[in-house]
Coordinates of C-alpha atoms in Angstrom, one line a residue:
M1142 CA 132.0 132.6 48.1
I1143 CA 129.0 134.9 47.6
V1144 CA 128.0 134.4 43.8
R1145 CA 127.0 137.2 41.4
I1146 CA 126.0 136.9 37.7
R1147 CA 124.7 139.3 35.3
G1148 CA 123.7 139.4 31.6
Y1149 CA 120.6 138.8 29.4
A1150 CA 118.1 136.5 31.3
L1151 CA 116.0 134.2 29.2
P1152 CA 113.2 134.1 28.3
S1153 CA 112.7 137.7 28.3
G1154 CA 116.2 138.7 27.3
E1155 CA 116.2 141.5 30.0
Y1156 CA 119.7 142.5 31.3
V1157 CA 119.9 141.7 34.9
D1158 CA 122.4 141.9 37.7
L1159 CA 121.7 139.2 40.5
Y1160 CA 123.4 138.4 43.6
A1161 CA 122.9 135.1 45.6
D1162 CA 121.5 135.8 49.1
G1163 CA 121.8 132.2 50.5
D1164 CA 119.6 130.5 48.1
R1165 CA 117.6 133.2 46.7
W1166 CA 118.3 135.8 44.0
T1167 CA 118.3 139.5 44.8
T1168 CA 119.0 142.6 42.8
D1169 CA 120.5 144.2 46.1
P1170 CA 124.1 144.4 46.0
V1171 CA 125.6 141.7 48.5
P1172 CA 128.9 142.7 50.1
G1173 CA 131.9 140.4 49.1
A1174 CA 130.1 139.0 46.0
S1175 CA 132.4 137.6 43.2
L1176 CA 131.2 137.8 39.6
V1177 CA 131.2 134.1 38.5
G1178 CA 129.5 134.5 35.0
E1179 CA 128.4 137.4 32.5
G1180 CA 126.7 136.8 29.3
W1181 CA 123.4 135.0 28.7
L1182 CA 121.6 133.3 31.7
L1183 CA 119.2 130.5 31.9
P1184 CA 117.4 129.5 35.3
G1185 CA 119.1 126.2 35.5
L1186 CA 118.4 123.3 33.2
V1187 CA 115.9 120.6 34.0
D1188 CA 115.6 117.0 33.2
A1189 CA 111.9 116.1 33.7
H1190 CA 112.4 112.3 33.2
T1191 CA 115.5 110.4 34.7
H1192 CA 115.7 107.4 36.9
P1193 CA 119.1 107.5 38.7
G1194 CA 120.4 105.3 41.3
A1195 CA 120.6 101.6 40.0
V1196 CA 123.3 99.6 38.3
E1197 CA 120.8 98.2 35.7
V1198 CA 117.1 97.7 35.4
G1199 CA 115.6 95.9 38.3
R1200 CA 118.4 96.4 40.5
P1201 CA 117.8 98.1 44.0
M1202 CA 118.8 101.8 44.8
D1203 CA 122.6 102.3 45.3
A1204 CA 123.1 105.4 47.1
D1205 CA 126.6 106.1 46.0
L1206 CA 125.8 105.6 42.3
L1207 CA 122.9 107.8 42.8
R1208 CA 125.1 110.7 43.8
E1209 CA 127.5 110.1 41.1
Q1210 CA 124.8 110.1 38.5
L1211 CA 123.3 113.2 40.0
H1212 CA 126.7 114.9 39.7
Q1213 CA 126.7 114.1 36.1
H1214 CA 123.4 116.0 35.7
V1215 CA 125.0 118.9 37.5
D1216 CA 127.8 118.8 35.2
A1217 CA 125.6 119.3 32.2
G1218 CA 123.9 122.4 34.0
V1219 CA 120.8 120.5 35.4
T1220 CA 119.8 122.0 38.5
L1221 CA 116.4 120.3 38.8
I1222 CA 115.2 116.9 38.0
R1223 CA 112.0 114.9 38.1
S1224 CA 112.1 111.2 38.6
P1225 CA 108.8 109.8 37.7
G1226 CA 109.7 106.5 39.2
L1227 CA 112.7 105.5 41.2
P1228 CA 114.3 102.1 42.1
G1229 CA 113.5 102.5 45.7
E1230 CA 113.0 105.1 48.2
P1231 CA 115.6 107.8 47.9
P1232 CA 118.1 108.7 50.9
P1233 CA 117.2 111.8 52.8
W1234 CA 119.8 114.0 51.1
F1235 CA 118.2 113.3 47.5
G1236 CA 117.3 116.7 46.2
E1237 CA 118.6 118.4 49.4
D1238 CA 122.3 118.2 49.6
P1239 CA 124.2 121.4 48.0
D1240 CA 126.0 119.2 45.2
V1241 CA 123.0 117.5 43.9
P1242 CA 120.1 118.9 41.8
R1243 CA 116.7 119.9 43.5
A1244 CA 114.3 117.0 43.0
R1245 CA 110.8 116.0 42.4
H1246 CA 110.0 112.4 42.4
A1247 CA 107.1 109.7 42.3
G1248 CA 108.8 107.1 44.2
P1249 CA 108.5 103.5 43.1
W1250 CA 106.4 102.9 39.9
L1251 CA 102.8 101.4 40.0
A1252 CA 101.9 98.9 37.6
Q1253 CA 99.3 96.1 36.8
H1254 CA 100.2 92.5 37.7
G1255 CA 102.5 91.0 34.9
Q1256 CA 103.8 94.3 33.7
F1257 CA 106.8 96.4 34.3
F1258 CA 110.3 95.4 35.2
D1259 CA 110.9 92.6 37.8
G1260 CA 112.2 94.1 41.2
W1261 CA 111.0 97.6 40.5
G1262 CA 108.0 99.2 41.4
R1263 CA 104.8 97.7 42.8
R1264 CA 102.2 95.5 41.0
A1265 CA 98.5 95.9 42.1
D1266 CA 95.0 95.1 41.2
H1267 CA 93.0 97.9 39.7
D1268 CA 90.9 98.6 42.5
E1269 CA 94.1 99.1 44.6
L1270 CA 95.7 101.6 42.2
P1271 CA 93.9 104.7 43.4
A1272 CA 94.6 104.3 47.0
L1273 CA 98.2 103.3 46.5
A1274 CA 98.7 106.1 44.1
A1275 CA 97.1 108.7 46.6
S1276 CA 99.4 107.6 49.4
Q1277 CA 102.5 107.8 47.4
A1278 CA 101.5 111.4 46.2
A1279 CA 100.7 112.3 49.5
R1280 CA 104.3 111.7 50.6
T1281 CA 106.2 112.9 47.5
G1282 CA 103.7 115.1 45.5
W1283 CA 103.7 112.5 42.5
A1284 CA 102.5 109.2 41.6
K1285 CA 103.5 107.3 38.4
I1286 CA 101.3 104.6 36.8
I1287 CA 102.5 102.2 34.0
A1288 CA 99.4 102.4 31.6
D1289 CA 100.6 99.7 29.0
W1290 CA 103.7 97.7 28.4
R1291 CA 104.3 95.0 26.0
I1292 CA 102.5 94.5 22.7
G1293 CA 99.3 92.7 23.3
D1294 CA 99.2 93.6 27.1
S1295 CA 95.9 95.3 28.2
S1296 CA 96.2 98.9 29.3
V1297 CA 95.0 100.3 32.5
P1298 CA 91.2 101.1 31.8
V1299 CA 90.3 104.7 31.6
D1300 CA 87.8 104.4 34.5
V1301 CA 90.8 103.3 36.8
L1302 CA 92.9 106.0 35.7
R1303 CA 90.2 108.6 36.3
A1304 CA 89.8 107.2 39.7
V1305 CA 93.6 107.5 40.2
V1306 CA 93.5 111.0 39.2
R1307 CA 90.7 111.8 41.6
A1308 CA 92.4 110.4 44.5
V1309 CA 95.9 111.7 43.7
H1310 CA 94.4 115.4 43.1
A1311 CA 92.4 115.1 46.4
A1312 CA 95.8 114.2 48.1
G1313 CA 97.3 117.4 46.7
G1314 CA 99.5 115.5 44.2
R1315 CA 99.9 115.0 40.4
V1316 CA 100.0 111.9 38.1
A1317 CA 102.4 110.9 35.6
V1318 CA 101.6 108.0 33.2
H1319 CA 104.0 105.9 31.2
S1320 CA 102.5 105.1 27.9
Q1321 CA 103.9 103.8 24.4
H1322 CA 100.8 102.2 22.8
P1323 CA 97.8 104.1 21.3
E1324 CA 95.3 102.7 23.9
G1325 CA 97.1 103.6 26.9
G1326 CA 97.8 107.1 25.7
A1327 CA 94.2 107.8 24.9
A1328 CA 93.1 106.5 28.2
A1329 CA 95.8 108.7 30.1
V1330 CA 94.5 111.8 28.1
A1331 CA 90.9 110.9 28.7
A1332 CA 91.5 110.6 32.3
G1333 CA 93.1 113.9 32.6
V1334 CA 96.6 113.0 33.8
D1335 CA 99.1 115.5 34.7
S1336 CA 101.8 114.4 32.5
L1337 CA 102.1 111.8 29.7
E1338 CA 105.6 110.1 29.7
H1339 CA 107.0 108.9 26.3
G1340 CA 103.7 109.2 24.7
M1341 CA 104.7 107.2 21.7
C1342 CA 102.1 106.2 19.2
L1343 CA 99.8 108.7 20.6
D1344 CA 97.0 109.9 18.4
P1345 CA 97.9 113.5 17.3
D1346 CA 94.2 114.5 17.4
L1347 CA 94.5 114.2 21.2
L1348 CA 97.0 117.0 21.4
A1349 CA 94.3 119.8 21.3
R1350 CA 92.7 118.0 24.5
M1351 CA 96.1 117.9 26.1
A1352 CA 96.6 121.4 25.6
S1353 CA 93.2 122.6 26.9
Q1354 CA 93.3 120.5 30.1
G1355 CA 97.0 121.0 31.0
T1356 CA 98.2 117.5 30.4
A1357 CA 102.1 117.8 29.6
L1358 CA 104.2 115.6 27.5
T1359 CA 107.7 114.2 28.2
P1360 CA 108.6 112.6 24.9
T1361 CA 111.9 111.3 25.8
L1362 CA 112.6 111.8 22.3
S1363 CA 116.4 111.4 22.0
T1364 CA 116.3 108.1 23.9
L1365 CA 113.6 106.7 21.5
I1366 CA 115.3 108.0 18.3
A1367 CA 118.7 106.4 19.4
G1368 CA 117.0 103.0 19.5
L1369 CA 115.8 103.1 15.6
P1370 CA 119.2 101.9 14.0
N1371 CA 119.1 98.7 16.1
A1372 CA 115.5 98.2 15.5
E1373 CA 116.0 98.6 11.7
K1374 CA 118.5 95.8 11.9
A1375 CA 116.3 93.4 13.9
P1376 CA 114.4 90.5 12.5
D1377 CA 110.9 91.4 11.3
S1378 CA 108.4 91.0 14.2
P1379 CA 105.5 92.8 15.7
K1380 CA 107.8 94.5 18.1
R1381 CA 109.9 95.8 15.6
T1382 CA 107.1 97.1 13.5
W1383 CA 105.6 98.7 16.4
F1384 CA 108.8 100.5 17.5
L1385 CA 109.9 101.6 13.9
R1386 CA 106.3 103.1 13.4
G1387 CA 106.1 104.8 16.7
A1388 CA 109.7 106.1 17.3
G1389 CA 109.9 107.0 13.7
A1390 CA 106.9 109.3 14.0
H1391 CA 107.8 110.6 17.5
G1392 CA 109.6 113.6 16.4
A1393 CA 106.8 114.9 14.4
L1394 CA 104.5 114.2 17.3
T1395 CA 106.6 116.2 19.7
A1396 CA 106.8 119.2 17.4
A1397 CA 103.2 119.0 16.8
A1398 CA 102.5 118.9 20.5
A1399 CA 104.6 122.1 21.0
E1400 CA 102.7 123.9 18.0
A1401 CA 99.3 122.8 19.6
G1402 CA 100.3 124.5 22.9
V1403 CA 101.1 121.4 24.9
R1404 CA 103.5 121.9 27.6
V1405 CA 106.5 119.9 26.4
L1406 CA 109.1 118.7 29.0
A1407 CA 112.6 117.8 28.2
G1408 CA 113.5 114.4 29.8
T1409 CA 116.3 111.9 29.0
D1410 CA 115.3 108.5 30.3
S1411 CA 118.9 107.2 29.4
L1412 CA 122.3 106.6 30.4
P1413 CA 124.7 108.1 30.9
H1414 CA 123.1 110.6 33.0
G1415 CA 123.4 114.3 32.1
G1416 CA 122.3 113.9 28.5
I1417 CA 119.9 116.7 28.5
H1418 CA 121.6 118.6 25.7
A1419 CA 121.0 115.6 23.5
E1420 CA 117.3 116.0 24.2
I1421 CA 117.2 119.6 23.4
R1422 CA 119.0 119.0 20.1
A1423 CA 116.6 116.2 19.2
M1424 CA 113.6 118.5 19.8
V1425 CA 115.0 121.0 17.6
A1426 CA 115.9 118.5 14.9
A1427 CA 112.3 117.3 14.9
G1428 CA 110.9 121.0 14.4
M1429 CA 110.6 122.6 17.7
R1430 CA 111.8 126.2 17.7
P1431 CA 115.2 126.5 19.6
E1432 CA 113.4 128.8 22.2
A1433 CA 110.7 126.1 22.8
A1434 CA 113.2 123.3 23.2
L1435 CA 115.2 125.4 25.7
A1436 CA 112.0 126.3 27.5
A1437 CA 111.0 122.6 27.8
A1438 CA 114.6 122.2 29.4
S1439 CA 114.5 125.3 31.5
W1440 CA 112.3 127.9 32.6
S1441 CA 108.8 126.3 31.4
A1442 CA 109.9 122.9 33.1
R1443 CA 110.8 124.9 36.1
E1444 CA 107.4 126.7 36.3
Y1445 CA 105.6 123.3 35.8
L1446 CA 107.6 122.0 38.7
G1447 CA 106.9 125.0 41.0
L1448 CA 110.1 127.0 40.7
R1449 CA 110.5 130.6 39.6
G1450 CA 113.2 131.8 37.2
L1451 CA 115.7 134.5 37.2
E1452 CA 114.1 137.1 39.4
P1453 CA 114.3 138.6 43.0
G1454 CA 113.2 135.9 45.6
A1455 CA 113.6 132.9 43.2
P1456 CA 115.9 130.0 44.0
A1457 CA 119.4 130.8 43.2
D1458 CA 120.0 128.4 40.3
A1459 CA 121.4 129.5 36.7
V1460 CA 123.5 128.4 33.9
V1461 CA 125.7 131.2 32.1
Y1462 CA 126.7 131.1 28.4
D1463 CA 128.9 133.5 26.3
R1464 CA 126.3 133.7 23.6
D1465 CA 122.5 133.4 23.1
P1466 CA 121.9 129.5 23.3
R1467 CA 118.8 130.0 21.2
L1468 CA 120.9 131.0 18.3
D1469 CA 123.9 128.5 18.9
L1470 CA 123.0 125.2 20.7
D1471 CA 126.7 124.5 20.9
Q1472 CA 126.9 126.9 23.8
L1473 CA 125.2 124.2 25.9
A1474 CA 128.2 122.1 26.0
D1475 CA 130.5 125.0 27.2
P1476 CA 128.9 127.0 30.2
V1477 CA 130.7 129.8 31.6
A1478 CA 129.3 128.8 35.1
V1479 CA 126.7 126.8 36.7
V1480 CA 125.1 128.1 39.8
L1481 CA 123.3 125.6 42.3
R1482 CA 121.5 126.9 45.5
G1483 CA 123.5 130.1 45.2
R1484 CA 126.8 128.2 44.9
C1485 CA 129.0 127.9 41.8
V1486 CA 129.4 124.4 41.2
R1487 CA 131.1 124.5 37.7
S1488 CA 133.2 127.4 36.3
R1489 CA 135.2 127.7 33.3
A1490 CA 137.7 129.7 35.1

């Protein structure tokens, strides 16, 4: 079936009439096209921080589970994911088959010795990290570094992260860095990494520098907030204090980042997959404007990951809603249609 959609395309709000010519949008009528959705159009949702493919932390890649979890993303209207860390090398169909989202990924994580989850990623000496990261980025486009881990652990030194950034950029790739402690976040920003993942406990004074140098923030806000009730019930400990303080302030940090001009990306980092709507809602509840939260999960994230929006020649992805989702976030749970690679993969009809 040849797909046609029409309506008010976000972010501009311009009325468009689009036809899928294979995997590209065109405004030229395509004979035999069927109108699958009309209303308000988003250029496909994005989950910029998700780790599908494993039964539990530390377990190897399961290709059948990977496809099942990717279908959960599609059901939520997600047409593009970024996986800054995967539990193994993905199968050739990952990000390519017509029934799964487009994908960007960093392959396995890179961490210091004694840090990160056993069975996942690769642990290396500091002097090995730049070359390993560059090799990974040359293959996939991204490298992911675990800058800090448990309370009391040393973070990756800023000079090492700077060397990683130089090596990866020379290879034509980008660097994502995990951080949930002040020292790791400060080192990542000082090193000029491309994206800071989580960023919990980040000094808000660093947001202006992130904005000016183009370091994005993927706060995974909904997942961190969801951990607060259990942390509040836990016995007093340094870990409890750290988490309550960091996660409790993370919403305000996320909203402040958006106001400071940092590119904020929506990412879930959670099970079940397909929870992008909860991340958008968490951003709005924290104080982000609905349009900014939707941008973080749609057109701004797509632009950051190299895909255009709802315009001729752009990849044929879209989610269609009855009403403007900027004014009614409940629309997110009930799309009229989801279009992926020019195919209608979900329809209310």
